[in-house]
mmCIF file of C-alpha atoms and ligand atoms in Angstrom:
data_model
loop_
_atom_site.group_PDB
_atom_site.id
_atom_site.type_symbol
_atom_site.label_atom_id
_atom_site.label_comp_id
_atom_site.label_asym_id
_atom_site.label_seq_id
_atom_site.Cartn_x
_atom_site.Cartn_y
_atom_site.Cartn_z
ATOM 1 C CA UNK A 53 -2.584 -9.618 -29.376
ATOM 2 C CA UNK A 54 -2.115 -6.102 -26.886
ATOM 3 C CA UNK A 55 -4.449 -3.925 -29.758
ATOM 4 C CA UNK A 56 -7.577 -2.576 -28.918
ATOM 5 C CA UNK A 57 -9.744 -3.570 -31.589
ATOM 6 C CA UNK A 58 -13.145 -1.585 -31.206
ATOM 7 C CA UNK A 59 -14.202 1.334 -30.548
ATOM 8 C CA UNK A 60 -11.881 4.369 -30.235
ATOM 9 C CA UNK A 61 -11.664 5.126 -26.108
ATOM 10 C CA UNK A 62 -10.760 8.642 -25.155
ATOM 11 C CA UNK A 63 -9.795 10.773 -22.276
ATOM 12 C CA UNK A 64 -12.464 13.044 -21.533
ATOM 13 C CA UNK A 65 -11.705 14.713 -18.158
ATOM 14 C CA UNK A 66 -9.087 14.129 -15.507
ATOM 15 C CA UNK A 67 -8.585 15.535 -11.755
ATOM 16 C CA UNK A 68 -6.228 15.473 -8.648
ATOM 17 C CA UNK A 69 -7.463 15.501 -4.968
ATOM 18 C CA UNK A 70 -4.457 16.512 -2.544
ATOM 19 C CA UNK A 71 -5.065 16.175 1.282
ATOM 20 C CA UNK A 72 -4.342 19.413 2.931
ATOM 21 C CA UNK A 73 -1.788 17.843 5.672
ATOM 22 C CA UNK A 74 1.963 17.969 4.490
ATOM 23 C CA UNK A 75 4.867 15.913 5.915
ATOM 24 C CA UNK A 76 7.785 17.063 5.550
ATOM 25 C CA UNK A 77 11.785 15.016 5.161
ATOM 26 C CA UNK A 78 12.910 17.394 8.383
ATOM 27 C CA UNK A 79 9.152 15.980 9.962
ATOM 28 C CA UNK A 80 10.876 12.716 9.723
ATOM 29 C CA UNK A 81 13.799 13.208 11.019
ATOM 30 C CA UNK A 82 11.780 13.726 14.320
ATOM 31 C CA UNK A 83 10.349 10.154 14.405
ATOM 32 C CA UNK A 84 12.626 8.100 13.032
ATOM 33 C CA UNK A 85 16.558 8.040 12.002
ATOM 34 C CA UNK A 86 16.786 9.685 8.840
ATOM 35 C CA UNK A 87 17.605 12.654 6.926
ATOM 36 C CA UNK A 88 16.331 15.108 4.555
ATOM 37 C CA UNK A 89 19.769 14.767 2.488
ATOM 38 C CA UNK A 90 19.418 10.884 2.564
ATOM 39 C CA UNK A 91 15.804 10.744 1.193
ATOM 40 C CA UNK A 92 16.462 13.358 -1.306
ATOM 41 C CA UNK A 93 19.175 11.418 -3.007
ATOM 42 C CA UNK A 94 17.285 8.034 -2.597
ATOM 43 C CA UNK A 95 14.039 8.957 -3.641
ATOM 44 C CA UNK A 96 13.645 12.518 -5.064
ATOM 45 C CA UNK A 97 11.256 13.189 -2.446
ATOM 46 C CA UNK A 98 10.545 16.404 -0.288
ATOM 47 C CA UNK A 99 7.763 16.036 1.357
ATOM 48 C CA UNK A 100 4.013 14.140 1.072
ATOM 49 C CA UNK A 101 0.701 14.990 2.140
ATOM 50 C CA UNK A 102 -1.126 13.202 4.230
ATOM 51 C CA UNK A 103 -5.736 12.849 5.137
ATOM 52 C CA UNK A 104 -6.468 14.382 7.679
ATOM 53 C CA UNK A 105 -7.809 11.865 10.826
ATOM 54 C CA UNK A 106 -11.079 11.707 9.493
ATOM 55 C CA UNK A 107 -10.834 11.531 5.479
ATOM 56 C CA UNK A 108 -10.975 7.347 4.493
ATOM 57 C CA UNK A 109 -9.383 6.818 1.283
ATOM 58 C CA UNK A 110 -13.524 6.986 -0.121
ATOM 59 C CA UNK A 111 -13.717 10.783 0.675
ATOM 60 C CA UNK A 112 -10.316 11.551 -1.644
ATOM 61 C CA UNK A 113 -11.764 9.107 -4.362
ATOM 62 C CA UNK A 114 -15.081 11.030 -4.386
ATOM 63 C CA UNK A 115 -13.646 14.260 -4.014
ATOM 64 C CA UNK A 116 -11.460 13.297 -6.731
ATOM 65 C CA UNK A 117 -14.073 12.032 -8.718
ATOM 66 C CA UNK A 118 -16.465 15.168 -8.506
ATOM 67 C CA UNK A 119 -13.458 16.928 -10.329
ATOM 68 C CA UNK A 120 -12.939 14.695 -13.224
ATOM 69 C CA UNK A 121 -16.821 14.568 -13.550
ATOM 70 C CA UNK A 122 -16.693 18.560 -14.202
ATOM 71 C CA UNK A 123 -13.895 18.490 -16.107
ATOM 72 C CA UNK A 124 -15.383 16.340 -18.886
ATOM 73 C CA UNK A 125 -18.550 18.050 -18.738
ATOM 74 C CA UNK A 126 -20.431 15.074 -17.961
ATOM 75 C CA UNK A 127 -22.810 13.672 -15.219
ATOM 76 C CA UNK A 128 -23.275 11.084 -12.667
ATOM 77 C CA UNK A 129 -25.818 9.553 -14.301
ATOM 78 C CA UNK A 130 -24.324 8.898 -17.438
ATOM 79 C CA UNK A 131 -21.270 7.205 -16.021
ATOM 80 C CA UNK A 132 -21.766 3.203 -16.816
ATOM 81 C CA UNK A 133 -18.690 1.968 -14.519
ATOM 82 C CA UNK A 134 -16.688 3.435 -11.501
ATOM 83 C CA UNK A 135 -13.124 1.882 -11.840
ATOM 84 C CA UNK A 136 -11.327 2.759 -8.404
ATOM 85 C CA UNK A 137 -7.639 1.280 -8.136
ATOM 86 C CA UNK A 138 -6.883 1.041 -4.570
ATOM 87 C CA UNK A 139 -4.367 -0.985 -1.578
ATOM 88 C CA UNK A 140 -6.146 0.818 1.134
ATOM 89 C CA UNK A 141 -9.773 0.588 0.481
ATOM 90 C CA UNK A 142 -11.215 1.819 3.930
ATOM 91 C CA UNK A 143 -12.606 -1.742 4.509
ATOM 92 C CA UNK A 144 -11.986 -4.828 2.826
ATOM 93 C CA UNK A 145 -16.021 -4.482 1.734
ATOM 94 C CA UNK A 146 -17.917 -2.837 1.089
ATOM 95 C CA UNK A 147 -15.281 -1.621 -1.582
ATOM 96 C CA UNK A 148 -14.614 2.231 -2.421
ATOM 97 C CA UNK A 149 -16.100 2.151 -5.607
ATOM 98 C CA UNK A 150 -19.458 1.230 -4.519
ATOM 99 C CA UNK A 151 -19.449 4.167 -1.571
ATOM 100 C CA UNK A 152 -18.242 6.552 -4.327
ATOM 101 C CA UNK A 153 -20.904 5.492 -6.521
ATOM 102 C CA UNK A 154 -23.450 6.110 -3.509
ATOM 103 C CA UNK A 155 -22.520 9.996 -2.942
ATOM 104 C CA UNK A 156 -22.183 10.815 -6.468
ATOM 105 C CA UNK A 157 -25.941 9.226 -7.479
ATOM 106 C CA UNK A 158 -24.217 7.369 -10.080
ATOM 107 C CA UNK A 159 -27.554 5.804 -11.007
ATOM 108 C CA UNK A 160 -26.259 3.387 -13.804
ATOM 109 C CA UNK A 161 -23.050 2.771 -12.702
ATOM 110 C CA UNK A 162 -21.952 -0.421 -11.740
ATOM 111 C CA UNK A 163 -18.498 -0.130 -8.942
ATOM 112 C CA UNK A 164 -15.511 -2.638 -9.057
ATOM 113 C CA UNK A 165 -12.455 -1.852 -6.738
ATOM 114 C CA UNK A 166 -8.967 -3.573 -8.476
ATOM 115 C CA UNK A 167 -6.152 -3.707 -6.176
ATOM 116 C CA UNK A 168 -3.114 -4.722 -8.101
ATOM 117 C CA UNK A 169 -0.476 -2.804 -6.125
ATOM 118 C CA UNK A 170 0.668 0.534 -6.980
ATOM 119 C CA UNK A 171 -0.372 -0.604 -11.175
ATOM 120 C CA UNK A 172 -3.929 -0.631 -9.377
ATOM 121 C CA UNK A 173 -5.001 2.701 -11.501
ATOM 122 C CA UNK A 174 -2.957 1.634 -14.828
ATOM 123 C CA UNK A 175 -4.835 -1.794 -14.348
ATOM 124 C CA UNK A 176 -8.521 0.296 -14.612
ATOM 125 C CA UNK A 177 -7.548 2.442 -17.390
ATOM 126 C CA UNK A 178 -7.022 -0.790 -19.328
ATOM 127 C CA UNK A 179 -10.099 -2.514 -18.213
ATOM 128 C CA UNK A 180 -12.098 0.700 -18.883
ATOM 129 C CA UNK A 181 -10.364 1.013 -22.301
ATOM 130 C CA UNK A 182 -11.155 -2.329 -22.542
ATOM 131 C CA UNK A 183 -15.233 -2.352 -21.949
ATOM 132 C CA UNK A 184 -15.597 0.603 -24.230
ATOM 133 C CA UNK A 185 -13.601 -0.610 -27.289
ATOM 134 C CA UNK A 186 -15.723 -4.151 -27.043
ATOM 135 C CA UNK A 187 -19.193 -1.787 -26.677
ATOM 136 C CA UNK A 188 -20.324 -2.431 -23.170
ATOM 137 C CA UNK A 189 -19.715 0.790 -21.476
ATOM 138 C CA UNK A 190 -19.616 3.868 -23.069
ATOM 139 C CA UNK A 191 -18.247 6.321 -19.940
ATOM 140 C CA UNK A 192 -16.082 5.117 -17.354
ATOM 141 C CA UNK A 193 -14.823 7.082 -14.421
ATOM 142 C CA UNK A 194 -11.643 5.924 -13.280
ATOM 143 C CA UNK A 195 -9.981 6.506 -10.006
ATOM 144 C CA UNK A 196 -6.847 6.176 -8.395
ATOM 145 C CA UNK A 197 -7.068 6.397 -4.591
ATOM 146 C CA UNK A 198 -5.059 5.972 -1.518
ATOM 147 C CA UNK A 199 -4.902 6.826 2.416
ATOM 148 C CA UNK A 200 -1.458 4.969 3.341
ATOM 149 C CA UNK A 201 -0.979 6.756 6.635
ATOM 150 C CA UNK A 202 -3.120 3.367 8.447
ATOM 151 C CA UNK A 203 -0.816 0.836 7.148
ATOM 152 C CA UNK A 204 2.272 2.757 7.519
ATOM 153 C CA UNK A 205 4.582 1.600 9.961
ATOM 154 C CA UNK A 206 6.079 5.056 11.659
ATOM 155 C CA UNK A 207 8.649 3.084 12.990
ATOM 156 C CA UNK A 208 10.491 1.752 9.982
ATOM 157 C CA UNK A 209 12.268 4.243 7.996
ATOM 158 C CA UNK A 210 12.840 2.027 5.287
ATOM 159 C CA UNK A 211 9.235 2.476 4.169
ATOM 160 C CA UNK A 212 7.622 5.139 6.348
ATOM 161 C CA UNK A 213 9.331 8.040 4.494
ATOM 162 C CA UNK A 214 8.330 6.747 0.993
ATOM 163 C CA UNK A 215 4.731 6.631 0.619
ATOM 164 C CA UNK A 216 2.176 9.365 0.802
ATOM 165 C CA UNK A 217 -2.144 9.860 0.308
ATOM 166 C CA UNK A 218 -3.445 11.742 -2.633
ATOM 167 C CA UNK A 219 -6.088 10.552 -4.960
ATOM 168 C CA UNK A 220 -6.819 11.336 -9.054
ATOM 169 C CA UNK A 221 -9.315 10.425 -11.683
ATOM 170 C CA UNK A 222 -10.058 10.338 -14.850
ATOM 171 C CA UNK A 223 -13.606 9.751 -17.125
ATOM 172 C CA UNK A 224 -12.877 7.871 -20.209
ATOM 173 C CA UNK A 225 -15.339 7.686 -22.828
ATOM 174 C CA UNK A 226 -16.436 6.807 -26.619
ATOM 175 C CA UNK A 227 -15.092 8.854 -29.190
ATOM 176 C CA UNK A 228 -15.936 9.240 -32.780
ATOM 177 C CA UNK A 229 -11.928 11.171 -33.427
ATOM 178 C CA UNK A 230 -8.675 9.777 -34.322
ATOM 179 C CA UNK A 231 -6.671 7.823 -31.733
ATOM 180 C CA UNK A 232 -7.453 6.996 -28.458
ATOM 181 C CA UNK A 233 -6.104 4.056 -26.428
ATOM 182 C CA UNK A 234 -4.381 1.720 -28.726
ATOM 183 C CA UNK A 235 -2.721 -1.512 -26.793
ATOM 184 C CA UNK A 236 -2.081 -2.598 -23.604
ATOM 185 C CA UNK A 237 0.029 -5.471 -21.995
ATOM 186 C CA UNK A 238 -0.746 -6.324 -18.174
ATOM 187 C CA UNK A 239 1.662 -8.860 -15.939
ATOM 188 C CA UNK A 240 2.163 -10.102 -12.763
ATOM 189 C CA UNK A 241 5.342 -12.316 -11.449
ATOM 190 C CA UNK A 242 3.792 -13.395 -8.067
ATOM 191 C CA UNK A 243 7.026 -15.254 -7.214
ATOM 192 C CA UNK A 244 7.751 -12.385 -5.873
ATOM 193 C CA UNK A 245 5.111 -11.579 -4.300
ATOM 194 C CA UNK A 246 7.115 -11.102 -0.698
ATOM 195 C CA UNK A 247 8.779 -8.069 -1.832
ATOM 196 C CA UNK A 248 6.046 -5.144 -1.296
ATOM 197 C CA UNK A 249 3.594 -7.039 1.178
ATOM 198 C CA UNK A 250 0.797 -6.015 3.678
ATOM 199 C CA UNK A 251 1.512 -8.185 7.092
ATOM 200 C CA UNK A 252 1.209 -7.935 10.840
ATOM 201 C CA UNK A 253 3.008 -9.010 13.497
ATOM 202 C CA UNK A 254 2.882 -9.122 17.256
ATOM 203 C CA UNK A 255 3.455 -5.472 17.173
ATOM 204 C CA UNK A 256 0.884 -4.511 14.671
ATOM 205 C CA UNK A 257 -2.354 -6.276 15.013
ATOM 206 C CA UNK A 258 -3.371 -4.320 11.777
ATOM 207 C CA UNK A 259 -1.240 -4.718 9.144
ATOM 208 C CA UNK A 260 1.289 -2.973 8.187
ATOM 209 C CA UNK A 261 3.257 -2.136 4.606
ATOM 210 C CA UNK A 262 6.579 -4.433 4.582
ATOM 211 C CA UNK A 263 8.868 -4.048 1.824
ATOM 212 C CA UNK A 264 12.553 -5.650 0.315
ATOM 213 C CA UNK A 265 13.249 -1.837 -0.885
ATOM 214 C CA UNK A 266 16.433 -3.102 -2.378
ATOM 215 C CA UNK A 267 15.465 -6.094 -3.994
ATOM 216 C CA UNK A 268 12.269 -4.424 -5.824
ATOM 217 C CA UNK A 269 14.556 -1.557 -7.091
ATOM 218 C CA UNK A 270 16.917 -4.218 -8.643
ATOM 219 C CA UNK A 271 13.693 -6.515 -9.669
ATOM 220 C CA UNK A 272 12.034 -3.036 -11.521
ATOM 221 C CA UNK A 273 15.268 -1.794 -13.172
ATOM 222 C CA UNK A 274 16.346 -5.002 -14.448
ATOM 223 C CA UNK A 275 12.491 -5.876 -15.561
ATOM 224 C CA UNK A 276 10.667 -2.660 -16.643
ATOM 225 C CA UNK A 277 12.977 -1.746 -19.619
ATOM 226 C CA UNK A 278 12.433 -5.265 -21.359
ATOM 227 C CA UNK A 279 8.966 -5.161 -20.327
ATOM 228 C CA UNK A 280 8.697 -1.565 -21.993
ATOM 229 C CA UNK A 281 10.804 -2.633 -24.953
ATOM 230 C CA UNK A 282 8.538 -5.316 -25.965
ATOM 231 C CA UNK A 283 5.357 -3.721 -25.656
ATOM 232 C CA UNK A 284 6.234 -0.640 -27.477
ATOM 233 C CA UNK A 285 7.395 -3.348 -30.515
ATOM 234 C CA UNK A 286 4.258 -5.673 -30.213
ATOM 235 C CA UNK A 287 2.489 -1.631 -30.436
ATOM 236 C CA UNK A 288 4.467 -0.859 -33.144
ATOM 237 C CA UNK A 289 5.910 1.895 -31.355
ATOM 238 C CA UNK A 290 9.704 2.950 -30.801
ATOM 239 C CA UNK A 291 10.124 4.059 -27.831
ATOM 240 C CA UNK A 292 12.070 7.382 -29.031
ATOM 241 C CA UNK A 293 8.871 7.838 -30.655
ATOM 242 C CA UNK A 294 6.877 8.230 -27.865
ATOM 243 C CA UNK A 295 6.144 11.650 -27.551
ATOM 244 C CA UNK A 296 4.781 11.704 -23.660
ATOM 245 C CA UNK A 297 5.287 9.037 -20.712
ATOM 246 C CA UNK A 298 2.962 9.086 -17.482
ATOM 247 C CA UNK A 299 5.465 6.841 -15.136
ATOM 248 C CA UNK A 300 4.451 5.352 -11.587
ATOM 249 C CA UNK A 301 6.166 7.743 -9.107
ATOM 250 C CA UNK A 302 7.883 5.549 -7.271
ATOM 251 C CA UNK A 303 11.627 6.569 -7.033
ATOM 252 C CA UNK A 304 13.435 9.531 -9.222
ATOM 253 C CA UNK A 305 16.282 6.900 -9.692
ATOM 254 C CA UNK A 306 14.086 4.126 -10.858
ATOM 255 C CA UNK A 307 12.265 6.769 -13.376
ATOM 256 C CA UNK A 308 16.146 7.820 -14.437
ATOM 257 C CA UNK A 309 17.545 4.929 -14.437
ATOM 258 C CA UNK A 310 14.701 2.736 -16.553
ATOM 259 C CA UNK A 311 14.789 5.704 -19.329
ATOM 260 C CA UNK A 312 18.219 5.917 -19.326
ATOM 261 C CA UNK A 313 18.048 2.436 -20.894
ATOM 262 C CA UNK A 314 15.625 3.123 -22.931
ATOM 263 C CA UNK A 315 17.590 5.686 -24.030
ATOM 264 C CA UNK A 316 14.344 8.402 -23.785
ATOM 265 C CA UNK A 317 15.119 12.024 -22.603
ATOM 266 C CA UNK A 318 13.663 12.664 -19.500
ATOM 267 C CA UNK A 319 12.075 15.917 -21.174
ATOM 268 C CA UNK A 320 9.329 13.258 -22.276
ATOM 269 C CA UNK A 321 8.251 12.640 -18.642
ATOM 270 C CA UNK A 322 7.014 14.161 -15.523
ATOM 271 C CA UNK A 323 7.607 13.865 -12.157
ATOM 272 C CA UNK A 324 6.088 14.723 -8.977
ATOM 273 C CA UNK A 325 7.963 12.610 -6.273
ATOM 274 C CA UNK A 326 9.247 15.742 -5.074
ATOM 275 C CA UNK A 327 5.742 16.758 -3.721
ATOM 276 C CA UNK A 328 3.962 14.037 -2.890
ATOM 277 C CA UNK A 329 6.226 10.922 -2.369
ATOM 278 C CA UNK A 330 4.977 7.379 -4.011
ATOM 279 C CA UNK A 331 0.706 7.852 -3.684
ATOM 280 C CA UNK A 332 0.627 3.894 -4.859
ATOM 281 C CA UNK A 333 -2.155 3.528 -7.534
ATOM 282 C CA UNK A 334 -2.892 7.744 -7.387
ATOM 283 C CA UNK A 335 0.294 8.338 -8.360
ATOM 284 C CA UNK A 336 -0.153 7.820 -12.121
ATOM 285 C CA UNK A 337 -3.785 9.602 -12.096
ATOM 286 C CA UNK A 338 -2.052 12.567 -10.549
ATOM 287 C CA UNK A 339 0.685 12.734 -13.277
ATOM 288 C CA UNK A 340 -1.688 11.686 -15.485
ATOM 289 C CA UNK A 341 -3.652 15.136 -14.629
ATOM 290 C CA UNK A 342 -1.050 16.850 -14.299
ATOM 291 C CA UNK A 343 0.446 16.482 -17.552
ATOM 292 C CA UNK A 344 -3.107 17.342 -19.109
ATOM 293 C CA UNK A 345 -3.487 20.581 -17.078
ATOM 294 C CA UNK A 346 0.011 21.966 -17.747
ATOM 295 C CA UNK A 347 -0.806 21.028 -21.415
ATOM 296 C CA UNK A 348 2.707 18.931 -21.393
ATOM 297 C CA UNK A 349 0.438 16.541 -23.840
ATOM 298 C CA UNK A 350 -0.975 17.762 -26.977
ATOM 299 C CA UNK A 351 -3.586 16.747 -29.739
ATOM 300 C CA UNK A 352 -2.385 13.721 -31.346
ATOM 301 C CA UNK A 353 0.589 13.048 -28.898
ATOM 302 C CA UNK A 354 1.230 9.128 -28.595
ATOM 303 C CA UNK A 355 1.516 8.513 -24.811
ATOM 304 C CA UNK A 356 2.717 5.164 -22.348
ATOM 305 C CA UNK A 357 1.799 5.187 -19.648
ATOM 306 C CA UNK A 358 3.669 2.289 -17.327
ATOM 307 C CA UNK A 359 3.178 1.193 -13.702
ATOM 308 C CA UNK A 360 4.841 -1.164 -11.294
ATOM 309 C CA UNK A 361 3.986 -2.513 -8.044
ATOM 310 C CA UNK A 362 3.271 -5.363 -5.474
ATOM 311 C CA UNK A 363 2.438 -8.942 -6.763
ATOM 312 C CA UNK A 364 4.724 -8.464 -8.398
ATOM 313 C CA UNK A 365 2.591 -6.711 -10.997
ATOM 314 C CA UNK A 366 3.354 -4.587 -14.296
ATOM 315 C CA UNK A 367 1.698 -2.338 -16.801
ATOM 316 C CA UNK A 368 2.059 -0.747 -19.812
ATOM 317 C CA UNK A 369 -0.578 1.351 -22.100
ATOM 318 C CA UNK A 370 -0.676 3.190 -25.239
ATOM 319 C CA UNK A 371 -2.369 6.141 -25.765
ATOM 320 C CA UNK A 372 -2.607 9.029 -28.713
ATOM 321 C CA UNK A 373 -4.591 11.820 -27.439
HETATM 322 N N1 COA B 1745 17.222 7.145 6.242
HETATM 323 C C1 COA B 1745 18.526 6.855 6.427
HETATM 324 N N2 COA B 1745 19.042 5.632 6.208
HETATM 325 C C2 COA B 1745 18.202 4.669 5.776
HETATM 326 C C3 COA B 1745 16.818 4.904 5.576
HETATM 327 C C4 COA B 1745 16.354 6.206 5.828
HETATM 328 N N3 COA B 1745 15.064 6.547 5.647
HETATM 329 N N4 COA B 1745 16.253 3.756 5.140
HETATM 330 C C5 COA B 1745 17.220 2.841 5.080
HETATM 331 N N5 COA B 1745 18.392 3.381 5.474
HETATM 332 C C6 COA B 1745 19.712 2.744 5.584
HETATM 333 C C7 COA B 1745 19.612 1.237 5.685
HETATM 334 O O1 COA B 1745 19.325 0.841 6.996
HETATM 335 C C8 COA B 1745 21.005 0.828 5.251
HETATM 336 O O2 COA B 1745 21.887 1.013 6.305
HETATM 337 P P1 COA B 1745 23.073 -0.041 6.594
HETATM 338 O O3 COA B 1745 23.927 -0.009 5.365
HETATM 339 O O4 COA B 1745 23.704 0.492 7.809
HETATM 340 O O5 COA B 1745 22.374 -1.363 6.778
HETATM 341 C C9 COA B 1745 21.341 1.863 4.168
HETATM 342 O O6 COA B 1745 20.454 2.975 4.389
HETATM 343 C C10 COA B 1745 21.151 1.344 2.770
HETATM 344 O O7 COA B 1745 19.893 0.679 2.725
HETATM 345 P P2 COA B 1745 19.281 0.169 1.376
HETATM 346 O O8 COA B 1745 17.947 -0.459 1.639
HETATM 347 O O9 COA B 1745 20.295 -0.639 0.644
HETATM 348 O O10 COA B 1745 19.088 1.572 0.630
HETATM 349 P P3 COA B 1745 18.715 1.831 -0.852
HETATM 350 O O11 COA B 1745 19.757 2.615 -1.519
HETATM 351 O O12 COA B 1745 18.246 0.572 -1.540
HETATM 352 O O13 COA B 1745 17.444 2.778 -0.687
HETATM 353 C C11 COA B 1745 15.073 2.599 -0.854
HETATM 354 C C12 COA B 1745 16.304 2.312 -0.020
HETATM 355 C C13 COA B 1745 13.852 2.058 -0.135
HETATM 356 C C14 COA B 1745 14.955 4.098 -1.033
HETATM 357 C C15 COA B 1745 15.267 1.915 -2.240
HETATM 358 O O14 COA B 1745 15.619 0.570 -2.062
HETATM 359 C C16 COA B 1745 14.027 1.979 -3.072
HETATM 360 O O15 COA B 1745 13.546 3.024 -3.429
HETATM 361 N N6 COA B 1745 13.477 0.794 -3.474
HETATM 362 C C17 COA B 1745 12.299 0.727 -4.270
HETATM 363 C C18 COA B 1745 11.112 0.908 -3.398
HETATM 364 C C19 COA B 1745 9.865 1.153 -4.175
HETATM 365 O O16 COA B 1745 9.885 1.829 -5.152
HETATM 366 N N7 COA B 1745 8.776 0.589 -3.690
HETATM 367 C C20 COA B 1745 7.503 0.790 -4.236
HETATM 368 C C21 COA B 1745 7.320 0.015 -5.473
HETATM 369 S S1 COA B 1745 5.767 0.347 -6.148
#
């Protein structure tokens, strides 16, 4: 059973934080080999921001969590769980979630950091959608956050040109209208769980992001259209009938090439990879808010969102706003 059986849980607000520093492909080319031409075709991406030296990846949650906080009119105090997906937490503990709750005075708010790769943010919305259907929270504030530019290593331009920092949020609460989140279906394959891994090395004492870019782009465009397939029939769902998709921002050609067998236009989709790279478990928070503010999702719109990401982990959730 994937259904949500309870009560109806509903977007109320969402929000993107952006760090002011930009890197650009031509930046690149400066520190390692690599071209703008090469990463454009590869990826789809032109540049990514990066935090400044002294913004930790708990200063673009909170900032990013003020923002979703106004946009859904409420207040700190009335939030019962801060949900922060994350794979570069500023410590190991104490985790983000609990400094964020600290600055914003969430009073009654318990904190819970989930790192489950770049699905981090996908895996929160579902455990927030989760604790409101069954009754025990009524407003969650969800947030995906991420400062990469620690566990990057500048060295290897396999990786270093892929990822960038950005955080988003969202508040998700009870709602008396139609619709709301409908089913979800999370999985992991940790088999593979060498292919996106955090590891050092004689010449990083901290560790750094090491990644089989080829084998996770076959492993997510062989996987991610079954994976899709079934849980939009266990929904009840089509996927032509899908009127919106939020999509981890990981690669244009994975995003192309997974709808293309789905056989979805890519009208039905956003993507941002362009401006800010892959932003890990912000990425679909960002889209997510960026498809609200551009009003790309309307009133009664069904919308899956679907994430991939180290563990190997994957996500899927329905939504009808
Ligand atoms: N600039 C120029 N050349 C590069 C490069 C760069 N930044 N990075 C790698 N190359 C080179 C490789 O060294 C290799 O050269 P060689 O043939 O002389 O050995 C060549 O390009 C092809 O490398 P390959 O790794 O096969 O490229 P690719 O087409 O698979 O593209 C990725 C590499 C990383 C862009 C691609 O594999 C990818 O996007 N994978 C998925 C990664 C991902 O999404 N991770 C996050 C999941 S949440």
């Amino acid at each position: 059973m994937i259904r949500y059986m309870g009560r109806s849980a509903k977007i109320l607000g969402t929000s993107k934080y952006i760090p002011e520093k930009i890197m650009t492909n031509k930046d690149f080319e400066k520190i390692v080999e690599t071209n703008d031409q090469w990463i454009i075709e590869r990826t789809g991406i032109c540049k990514r921001h990066f935090a400044l030296d002294d913004e930790k990846c708990s200063d673009l949650a909170y900032r990013a969590a003020v923002l979703a906080l106004e946009d859904s009119g409420l207040t700190a105090d009335q939030i019962d769980m801060i949900l922060v997906g994350t794979n570069s937490p500023d410590t190991v503990f104490p985790s983000v979630s609990c400094k964020v709750q600290g600055m914003l005075k969430a009073v009654n708010s318990g904190a819970i950091d989930i790192q489950a790769g770049c699905t981090g943010s996908l895996t929160a919305l579902s455990v927030a959608a989760s604790g409101i259907s069954s009754g025990i929270w009524n407003n969650v504030l969800v947030i995906g956050a991420e400062v990469f530019r620690d566990i990057i290593d500048w060295t290897d331009r396999g990786t270093c040109i892929l990822f960038g920092d950005g955080a988003g949020a969202c508040v998700v609460g009870v709602s008396d209208s139609d619709g709301g989140f409908a089913s979800t279906r999370l999985l992991a394959d940790g088999t593979g769980h060498e292919m996106i891994r955090l590891e050092s090395d004689e010449e990083h004492v901290t560790p750094v992001v090491r990644m089989k870019g080829n084998e996770v782009f076959k492993f997510v465009n062989t996987v991610m259209p079954k994976f899709i397939k079934g849980f939009c029939k266990d929904s009840g769902v089509a996927p032509e009938e899908i009127d919106f998709w939020i999509f981890h921002q990981a690669n244009t050609r994975i995003i192309d090439g997974v709808f293309k067998r789905l056989n979805v236009s890519q009208e039905k989709t956003l993507t941002n990879l362009s401006e800010y790279g892959n932003t890990s478990a912000a990425s679909l928070m960002i889209t997510l808010h960026e498809a609200m503010e551009s009003e790309k999702i309307k009133s009664g719109d069904k919308v899956c969102f679907v994430a991939f990401g180290a563990g190997m982990t994957l996500g899927a959730l329905l939504y009808q706003a």
